[in-house]
Coordinates of C-alpha atoms in Angstrom, one line a residue:
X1 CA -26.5 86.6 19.3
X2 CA -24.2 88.1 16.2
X3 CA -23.1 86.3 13.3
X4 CA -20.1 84.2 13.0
X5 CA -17.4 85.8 11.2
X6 CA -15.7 82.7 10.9
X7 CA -17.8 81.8 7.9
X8 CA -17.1 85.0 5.6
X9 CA -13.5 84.5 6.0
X10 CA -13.6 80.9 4.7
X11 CA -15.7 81.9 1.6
X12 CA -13.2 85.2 1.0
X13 CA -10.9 83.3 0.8
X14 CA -12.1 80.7 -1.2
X15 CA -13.0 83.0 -4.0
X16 CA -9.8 85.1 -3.7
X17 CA -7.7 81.4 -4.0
X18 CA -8.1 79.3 -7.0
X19 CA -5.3 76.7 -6.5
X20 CA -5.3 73.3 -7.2
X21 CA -4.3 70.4 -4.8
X22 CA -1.1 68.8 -6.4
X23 CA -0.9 64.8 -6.2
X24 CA 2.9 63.9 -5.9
X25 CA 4.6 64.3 -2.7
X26 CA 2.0 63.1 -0.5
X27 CA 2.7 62.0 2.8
X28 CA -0.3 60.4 5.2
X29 CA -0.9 58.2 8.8
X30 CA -4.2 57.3 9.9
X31 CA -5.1 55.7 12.9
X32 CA -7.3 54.7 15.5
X33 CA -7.3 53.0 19.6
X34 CA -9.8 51.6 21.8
X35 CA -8.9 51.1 25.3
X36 CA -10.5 49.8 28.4
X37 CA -9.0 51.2 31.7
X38 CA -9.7 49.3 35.2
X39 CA -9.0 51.5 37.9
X40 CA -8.9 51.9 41.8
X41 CA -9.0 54.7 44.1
X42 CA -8.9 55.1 47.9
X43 CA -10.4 58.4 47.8
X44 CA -13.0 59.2 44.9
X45 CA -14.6 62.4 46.1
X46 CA -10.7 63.6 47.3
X47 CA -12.2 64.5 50.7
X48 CA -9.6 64.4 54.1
X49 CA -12.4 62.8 56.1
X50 CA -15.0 60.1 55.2
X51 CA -12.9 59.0 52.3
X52 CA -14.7 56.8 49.4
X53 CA -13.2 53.8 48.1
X54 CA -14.5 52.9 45.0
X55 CA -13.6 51.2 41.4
X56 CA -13.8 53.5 38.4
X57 CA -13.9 52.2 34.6
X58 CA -13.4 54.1 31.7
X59 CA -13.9 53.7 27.7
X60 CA -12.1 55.7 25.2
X61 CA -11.6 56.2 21.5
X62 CA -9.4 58.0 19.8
X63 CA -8.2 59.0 16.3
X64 CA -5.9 60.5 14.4
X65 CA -5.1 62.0 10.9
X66 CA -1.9 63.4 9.6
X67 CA -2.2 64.2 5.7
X68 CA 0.7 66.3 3.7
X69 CA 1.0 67.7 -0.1
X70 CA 2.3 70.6 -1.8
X71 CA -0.8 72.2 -1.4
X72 CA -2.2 71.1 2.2
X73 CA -1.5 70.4 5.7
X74 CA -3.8 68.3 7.9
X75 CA -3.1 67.4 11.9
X76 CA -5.6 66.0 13.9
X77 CA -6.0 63.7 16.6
X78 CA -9.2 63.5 19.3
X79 CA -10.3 61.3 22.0
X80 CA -13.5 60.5 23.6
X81 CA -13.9 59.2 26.9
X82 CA -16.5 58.3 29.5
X83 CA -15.7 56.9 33.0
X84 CA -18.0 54.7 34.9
X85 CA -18.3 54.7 38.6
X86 CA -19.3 52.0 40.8
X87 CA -20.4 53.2 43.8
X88 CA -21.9 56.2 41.8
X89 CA -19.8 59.2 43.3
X90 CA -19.9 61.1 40.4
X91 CA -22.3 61.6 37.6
X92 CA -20.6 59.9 34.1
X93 CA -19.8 62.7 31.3
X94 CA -18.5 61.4 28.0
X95 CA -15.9 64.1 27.2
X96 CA -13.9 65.2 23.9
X97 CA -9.7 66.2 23.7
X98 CA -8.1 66.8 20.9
X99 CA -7.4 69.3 18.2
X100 CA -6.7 69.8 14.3
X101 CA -4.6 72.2 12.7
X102 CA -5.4 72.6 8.8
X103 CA -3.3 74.5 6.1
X104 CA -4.6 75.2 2.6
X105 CA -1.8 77.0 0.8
X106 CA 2.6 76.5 1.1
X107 CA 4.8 79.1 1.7
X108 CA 5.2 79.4 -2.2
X109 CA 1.2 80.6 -2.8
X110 CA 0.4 84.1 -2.1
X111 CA -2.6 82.7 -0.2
X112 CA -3.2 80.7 2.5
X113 CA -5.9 79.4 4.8
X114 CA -5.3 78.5 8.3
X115 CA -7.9 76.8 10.5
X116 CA -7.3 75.5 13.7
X117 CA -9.2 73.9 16.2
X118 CA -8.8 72.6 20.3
X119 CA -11.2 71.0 22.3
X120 CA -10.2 70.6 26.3
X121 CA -11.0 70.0 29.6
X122 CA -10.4 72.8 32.4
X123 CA -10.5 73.2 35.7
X124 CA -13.7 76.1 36.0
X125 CA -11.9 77.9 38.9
X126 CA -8.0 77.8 39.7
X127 CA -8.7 76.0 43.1
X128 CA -11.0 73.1 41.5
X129 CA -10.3 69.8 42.8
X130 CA -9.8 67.1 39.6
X131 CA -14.1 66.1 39.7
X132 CA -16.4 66.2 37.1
X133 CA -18.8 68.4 38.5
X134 CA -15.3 71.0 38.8
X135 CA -14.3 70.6 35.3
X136 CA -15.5 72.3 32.1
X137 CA -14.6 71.9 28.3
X138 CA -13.5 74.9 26.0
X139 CA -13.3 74.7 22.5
X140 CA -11.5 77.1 20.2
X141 CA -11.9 77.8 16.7
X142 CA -10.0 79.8 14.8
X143 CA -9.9 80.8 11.1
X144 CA -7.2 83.1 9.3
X145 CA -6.9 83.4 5.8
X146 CA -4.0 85.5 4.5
X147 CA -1.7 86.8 1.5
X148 CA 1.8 87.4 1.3
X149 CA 4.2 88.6 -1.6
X150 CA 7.6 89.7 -2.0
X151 CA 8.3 93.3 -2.6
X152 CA 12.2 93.3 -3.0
X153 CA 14.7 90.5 -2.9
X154 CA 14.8 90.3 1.0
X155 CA 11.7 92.0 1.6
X156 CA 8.1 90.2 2.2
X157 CA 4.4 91.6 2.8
X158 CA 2.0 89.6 4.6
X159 CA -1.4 90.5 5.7
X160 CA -4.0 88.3 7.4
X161 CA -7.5 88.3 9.2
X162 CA -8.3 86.3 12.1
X163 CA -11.8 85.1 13.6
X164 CA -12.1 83.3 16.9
X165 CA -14.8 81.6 18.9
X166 CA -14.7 80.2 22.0
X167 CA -16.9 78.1 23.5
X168 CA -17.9 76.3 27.1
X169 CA -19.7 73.3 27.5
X170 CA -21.1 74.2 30.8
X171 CA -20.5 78.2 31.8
X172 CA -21.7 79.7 28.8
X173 CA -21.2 82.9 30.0
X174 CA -17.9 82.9 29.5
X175 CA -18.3 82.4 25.8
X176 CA -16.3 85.0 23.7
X177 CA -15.2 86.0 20.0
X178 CA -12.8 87.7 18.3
X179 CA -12.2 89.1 15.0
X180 CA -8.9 91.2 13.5
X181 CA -6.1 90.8 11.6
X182 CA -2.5 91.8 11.2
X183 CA -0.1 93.4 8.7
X184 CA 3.6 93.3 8.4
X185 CA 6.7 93.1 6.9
X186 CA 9.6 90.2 7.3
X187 CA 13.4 91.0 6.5
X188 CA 15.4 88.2 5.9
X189 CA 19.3 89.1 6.5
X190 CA 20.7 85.7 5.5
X191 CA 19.2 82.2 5.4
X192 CA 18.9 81.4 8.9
X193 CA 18.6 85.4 10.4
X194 CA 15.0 86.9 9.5
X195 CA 13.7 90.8 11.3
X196 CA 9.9 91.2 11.2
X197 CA 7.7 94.3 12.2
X198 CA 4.1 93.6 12.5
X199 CA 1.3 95.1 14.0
X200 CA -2.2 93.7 15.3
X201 CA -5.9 94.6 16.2
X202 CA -8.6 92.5 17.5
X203 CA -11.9 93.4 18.6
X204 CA -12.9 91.2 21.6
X205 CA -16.9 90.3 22.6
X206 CA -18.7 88.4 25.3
X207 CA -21.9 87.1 24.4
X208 CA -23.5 87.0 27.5
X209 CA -21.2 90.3 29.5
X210 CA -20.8 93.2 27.1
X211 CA -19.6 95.5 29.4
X212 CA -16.3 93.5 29.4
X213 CA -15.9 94.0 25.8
X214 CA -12.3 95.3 24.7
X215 CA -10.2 96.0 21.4
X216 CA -6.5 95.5 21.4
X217 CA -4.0 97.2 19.1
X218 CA -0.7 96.0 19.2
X219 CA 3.0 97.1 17.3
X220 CA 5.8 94.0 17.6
X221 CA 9.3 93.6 16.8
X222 CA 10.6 90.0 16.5
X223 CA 14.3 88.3 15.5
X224 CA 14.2 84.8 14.6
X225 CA 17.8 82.8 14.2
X226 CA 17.4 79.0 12.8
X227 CA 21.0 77.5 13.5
X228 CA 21.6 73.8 13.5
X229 CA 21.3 73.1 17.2
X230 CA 20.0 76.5 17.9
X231 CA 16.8 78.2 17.3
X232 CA 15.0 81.4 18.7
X233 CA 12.6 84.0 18.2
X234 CA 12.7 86.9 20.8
X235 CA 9.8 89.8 20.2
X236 CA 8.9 93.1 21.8
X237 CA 6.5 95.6 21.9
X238 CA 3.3 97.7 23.5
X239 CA 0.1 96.3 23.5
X240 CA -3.1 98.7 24.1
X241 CA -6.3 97.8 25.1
X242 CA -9.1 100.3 25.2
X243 CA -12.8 99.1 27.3
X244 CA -15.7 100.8 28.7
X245 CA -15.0 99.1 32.0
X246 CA -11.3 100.0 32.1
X247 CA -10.8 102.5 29.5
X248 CA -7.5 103.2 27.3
X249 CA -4.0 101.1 29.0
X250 CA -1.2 100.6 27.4
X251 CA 1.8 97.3 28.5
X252 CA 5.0 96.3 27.5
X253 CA 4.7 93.0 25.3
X254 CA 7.7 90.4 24.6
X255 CA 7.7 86.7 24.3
X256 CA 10.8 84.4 24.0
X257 CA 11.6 80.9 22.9
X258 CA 14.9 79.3 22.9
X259 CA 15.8 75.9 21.8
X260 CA 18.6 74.0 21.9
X261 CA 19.6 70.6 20.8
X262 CA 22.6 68.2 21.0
X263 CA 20.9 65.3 19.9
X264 CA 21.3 64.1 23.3
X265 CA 20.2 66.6 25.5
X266 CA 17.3 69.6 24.5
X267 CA 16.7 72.5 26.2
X268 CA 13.5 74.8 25.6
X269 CA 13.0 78.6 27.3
X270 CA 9.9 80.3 27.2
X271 CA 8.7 83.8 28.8
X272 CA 6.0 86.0 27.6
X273 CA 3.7 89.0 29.2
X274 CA 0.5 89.7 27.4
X275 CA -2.8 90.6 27.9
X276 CA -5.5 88.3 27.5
X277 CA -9.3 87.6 29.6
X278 CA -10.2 84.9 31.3
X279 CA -12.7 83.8 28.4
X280 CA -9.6 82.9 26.2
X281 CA -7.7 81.3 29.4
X282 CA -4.0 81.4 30.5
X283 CA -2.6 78.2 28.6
X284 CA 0.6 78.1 29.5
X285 CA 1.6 74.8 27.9
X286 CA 2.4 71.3 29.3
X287 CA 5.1 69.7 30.8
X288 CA 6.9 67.0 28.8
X289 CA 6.1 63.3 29.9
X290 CA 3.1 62.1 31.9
X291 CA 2.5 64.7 33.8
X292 CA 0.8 68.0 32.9
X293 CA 1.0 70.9 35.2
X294 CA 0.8 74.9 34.0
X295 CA -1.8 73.8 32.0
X296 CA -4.3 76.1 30.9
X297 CA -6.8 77.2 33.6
X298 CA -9.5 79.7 33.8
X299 CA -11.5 82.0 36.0
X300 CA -15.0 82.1 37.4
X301 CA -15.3 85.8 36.4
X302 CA -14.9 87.7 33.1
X303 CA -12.0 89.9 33.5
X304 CA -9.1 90.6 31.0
X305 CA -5.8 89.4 32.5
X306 CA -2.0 90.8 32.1
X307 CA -0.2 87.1 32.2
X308 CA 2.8 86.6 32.6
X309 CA 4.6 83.3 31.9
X310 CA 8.1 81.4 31.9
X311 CA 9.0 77.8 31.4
X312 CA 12.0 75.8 31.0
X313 CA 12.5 72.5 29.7
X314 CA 15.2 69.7 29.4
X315 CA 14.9 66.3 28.0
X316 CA 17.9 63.7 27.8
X317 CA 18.5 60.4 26.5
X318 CA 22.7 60.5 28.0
X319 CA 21.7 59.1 31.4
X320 CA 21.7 55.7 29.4
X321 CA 21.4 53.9 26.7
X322 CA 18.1 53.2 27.1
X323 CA 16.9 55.9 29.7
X324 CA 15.2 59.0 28.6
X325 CA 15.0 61.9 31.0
X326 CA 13.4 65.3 31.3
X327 CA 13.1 67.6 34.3
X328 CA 10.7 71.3 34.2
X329 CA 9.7 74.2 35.9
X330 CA 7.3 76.7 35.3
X331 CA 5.9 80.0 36.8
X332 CA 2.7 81.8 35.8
X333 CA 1.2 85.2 37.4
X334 CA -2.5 86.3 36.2
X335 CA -3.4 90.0 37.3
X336 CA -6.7 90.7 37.0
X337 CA -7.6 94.1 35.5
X338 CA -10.5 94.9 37.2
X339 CA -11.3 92.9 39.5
X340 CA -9.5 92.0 42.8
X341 CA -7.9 89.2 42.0
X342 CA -4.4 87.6 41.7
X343 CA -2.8 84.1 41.4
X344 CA 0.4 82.9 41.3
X345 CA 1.0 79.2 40.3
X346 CA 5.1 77.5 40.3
X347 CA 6.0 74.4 40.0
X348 CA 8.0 71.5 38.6
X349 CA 7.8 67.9 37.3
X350 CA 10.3 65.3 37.1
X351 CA 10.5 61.8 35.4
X352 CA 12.9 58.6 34.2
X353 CA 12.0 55.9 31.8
X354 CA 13.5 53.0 31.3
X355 CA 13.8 50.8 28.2
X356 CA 13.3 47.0 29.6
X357 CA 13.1 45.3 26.0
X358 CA 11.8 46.5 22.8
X359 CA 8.2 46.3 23.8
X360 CA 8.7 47.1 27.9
X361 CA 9.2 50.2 29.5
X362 CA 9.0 50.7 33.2
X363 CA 9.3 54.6 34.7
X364 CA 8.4 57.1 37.3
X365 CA 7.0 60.9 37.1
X366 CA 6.9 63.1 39.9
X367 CA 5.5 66.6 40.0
X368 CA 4.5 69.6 42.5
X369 CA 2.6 72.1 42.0
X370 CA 1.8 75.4 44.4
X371 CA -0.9 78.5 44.3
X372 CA -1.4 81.8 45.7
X373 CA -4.9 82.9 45.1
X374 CA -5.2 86.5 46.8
X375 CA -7.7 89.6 46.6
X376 CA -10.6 87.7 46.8
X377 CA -13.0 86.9 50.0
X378 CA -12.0 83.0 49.6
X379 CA -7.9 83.9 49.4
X380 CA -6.3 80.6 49.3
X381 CA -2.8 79.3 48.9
X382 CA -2.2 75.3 48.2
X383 CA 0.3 72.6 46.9
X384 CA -0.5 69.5 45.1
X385 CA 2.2 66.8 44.8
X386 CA 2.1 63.8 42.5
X387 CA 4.1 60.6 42.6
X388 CA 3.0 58.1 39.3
X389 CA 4.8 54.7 38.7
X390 CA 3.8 53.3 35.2
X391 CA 5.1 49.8 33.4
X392 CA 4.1 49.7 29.2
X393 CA 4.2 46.7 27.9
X394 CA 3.8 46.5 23.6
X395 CA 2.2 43.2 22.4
X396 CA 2.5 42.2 18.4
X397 CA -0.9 42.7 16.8
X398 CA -1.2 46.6 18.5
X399 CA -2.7 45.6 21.7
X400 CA -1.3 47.4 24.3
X401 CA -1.1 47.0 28.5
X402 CA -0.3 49.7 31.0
X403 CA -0.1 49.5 34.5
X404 CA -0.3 52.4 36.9
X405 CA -0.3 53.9 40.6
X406 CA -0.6 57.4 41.1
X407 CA -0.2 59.0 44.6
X408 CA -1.8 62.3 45.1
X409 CA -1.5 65.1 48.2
X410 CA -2.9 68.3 48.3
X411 CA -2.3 70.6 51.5
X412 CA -4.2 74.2 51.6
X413 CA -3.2 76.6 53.7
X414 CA -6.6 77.3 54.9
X415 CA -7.4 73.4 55.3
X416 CA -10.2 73.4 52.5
X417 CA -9.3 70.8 50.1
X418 CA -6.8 69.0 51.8
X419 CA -6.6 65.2 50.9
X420 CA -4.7 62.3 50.0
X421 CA -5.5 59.7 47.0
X422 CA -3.8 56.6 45.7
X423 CA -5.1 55.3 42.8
X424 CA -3.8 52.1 40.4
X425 CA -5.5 50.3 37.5
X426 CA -5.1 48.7 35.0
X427 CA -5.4 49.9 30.7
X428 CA -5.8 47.5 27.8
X429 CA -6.0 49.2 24.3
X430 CA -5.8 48.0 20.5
X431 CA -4.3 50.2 17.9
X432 CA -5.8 49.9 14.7

């Protein structure tokens, strides 16, 4: 096993930065929950025959940490969980979500230090049904420290160098790291109007599957405009990977986000096409509410990917006074470079709250979402719909109640993996 790069770029940058921590302008929330969540389901193993009925409790903690200064910038926020099941249908894993984003250095100091780090629960294969046995955890660790100066009144220099790891609980083999950096330069045309040319390189490893090793070299363009309701950054360029496995390709990069706000209604656009691997996964983000669906998946197979991705987003509180609203669809493709494999995912979720009182809120989410899995011996095409009714209710003191009924149906077009689940419970948590 090599090294860790991760920890020669903290202590670079620790002797090339000497700042000190200011003390005014602080700004810090800290917090914690315990909850207790009751729950029933008609169908535990999600089977279309022979269906389980079975109660399922789960216990959870969670924290978070938000911390601000003209020096620093701290985000965090994680959750353990384990569920408990009755009739012993599964075997109980505690599990850990959550991620922290840390800053050491403003954009006033030439340096800066940038560590980030996700923990999350995946689905091992595309097709996985939501079991524990089906589901892995991936965590992600980045570190980039990196410098930046002016070099004429509109003109600034920035250079930085990135280490990743990523890590599987259970199919190690797909861990990975990554180690680069990037160089650039960022015109700014006005206050709101900024042009930047940048270029990247990354050296990719698998720790387990050499042969898929890769390096990536890539030359971007990018416009950012920050206007009062609207913001956007639109970037283009080539990317160019060079393997032993697939040798020396070059494709068109871009990425786009758009957002747009009233005050009333917000709209958010995003499209990219890049290449990543299967290691690193596809996230394609989440939708807004209570339902998550082009959420990051990944592959039973080490492969590097050309993903493509867009999303779009609208949120309203206009309906009524005391309605919010939000409505999104999504569309992801994953072409496999090597081996002979595609998906295609699509889909859309929909929901309505409604403000009872000050401390009630009663509302509805509804999602669908379908897959093409082709080029492989188990080719595969399936929708999964989802129909959640939820009531909140606020108590003085931070104890909190929720009550919930989720219907699920999945159809396949082969008839693996069909079934049907309704599930309700009930959640009782304290905030501290």
């Amino acid at each position: 096993m090599k090294k860790s790069p991760i920890a020669f770029l903290i202590a670079a940058y620790s002797s090339a930065s000497a700042l000190a921590a200011p003390t005014e302008s602080v700004a810090q929330d800290f917090g914690a929950t315990l909850s207790l969540s009751a729950q029933h389901t008609d169908n535990a193993l999600k089977t279309e025959t022979d269906k389980l009925s079975e109660q399922q409790n789960q216990l959870a903690a969670s924290a978070f940490a938000i911390y601000n200064n003209e020096y620093l910038a701290l985000d965090a926020n994680y959750a353990v969980s384990e569920m408990r099941y009755e009739k012993d249908s599964q075997q109980p894993r505690t599990r850990t979500i959550g991620k922290t984003d840390l800053v050491l250095g403003k954009a006033h100091n030439p340096f800066d230090l940038k560590i980030s780090h996700s923990i999350q629960k995946l689905p091992k294969t595309s097709t996985a049904l939501e079991l524990e046995e089906e589901i892995d955890e991936k965590q992600i660790l980045t570190v980039q420290p990196g410098f930046r100066t002016r070099i004429t009144g509109a003109d600034n220099f920035f250079i930085n160098a990135n280490a990743t790891e990523v890590r599987y609980r259970f199919e190690e083999q797909k861990n990975s790291s990554r180690t680069g950096g990037s160089a650039g330069i960022t015109h700014g045309f006005s206050a709101v109007d900024s042009l930047t040319f940048y270029v990247t390189q990354s050296d990719v490893e698998f720790e387990f599957n050499p042969d898929v090793d890769y390096s990536q070299t890539m030359a971007v363009l990018a416009l950012d405009t920050r206007l009062r309701k609207l913001s956007y950054r639109i970037e283009a360029g080539q990317s160019r990977t060079d393997s032993s496995r697939l040798g020396k390709n070059n494709d068109p990069y871009y990425a786009l986000d758009i957002n747009y706000d009233t005050g009333l209604h917000r709209f958010a656009l995003s499209a990219n096409q890049q290449i990543t691997d299967s290691s690193r996964g596809f996230s394609a983000g989440t939708m807004p509410g209570e339902i998550t669906g082009g959420s990051d998946v990944t592959a039973d197979q080490l492969d590097q990917v050309l993903l493509r991705h867009a999303e779009l987003r609208w949120t309203s509180s206009a309906l009524c006074g005391r309605c919010n609203a939000y409505l999104s669809v999504f569309r992801d493709e994953h072409e496999f470079q090597s081996l002979e494999r595609d998906e295609e995912r699509s889909g859309g979720a929909l929901g309505l709250s409604y403000q009872l009182s000050r401390n009630a809120t009663l509302g509805v989410n509804a999602s669908r979402t379908e897959q093409v899995v082709g080029g492989t011996v188990n080719d595969n095409e399936f929708t999964l719909d989802q129909l959640t009714l939820y009531y909140n209710y606020a108590f003085s003191g931070g104890v909190r109640l929720r009550l919930f009924g989720t219907q699920y149906e999945r159809s396949a077009e082969d008839n693996f993996g069909n079934y049907e689940e309704l599930r309700a419970g009930i959640t009782l948590g304290y905030t501290f």
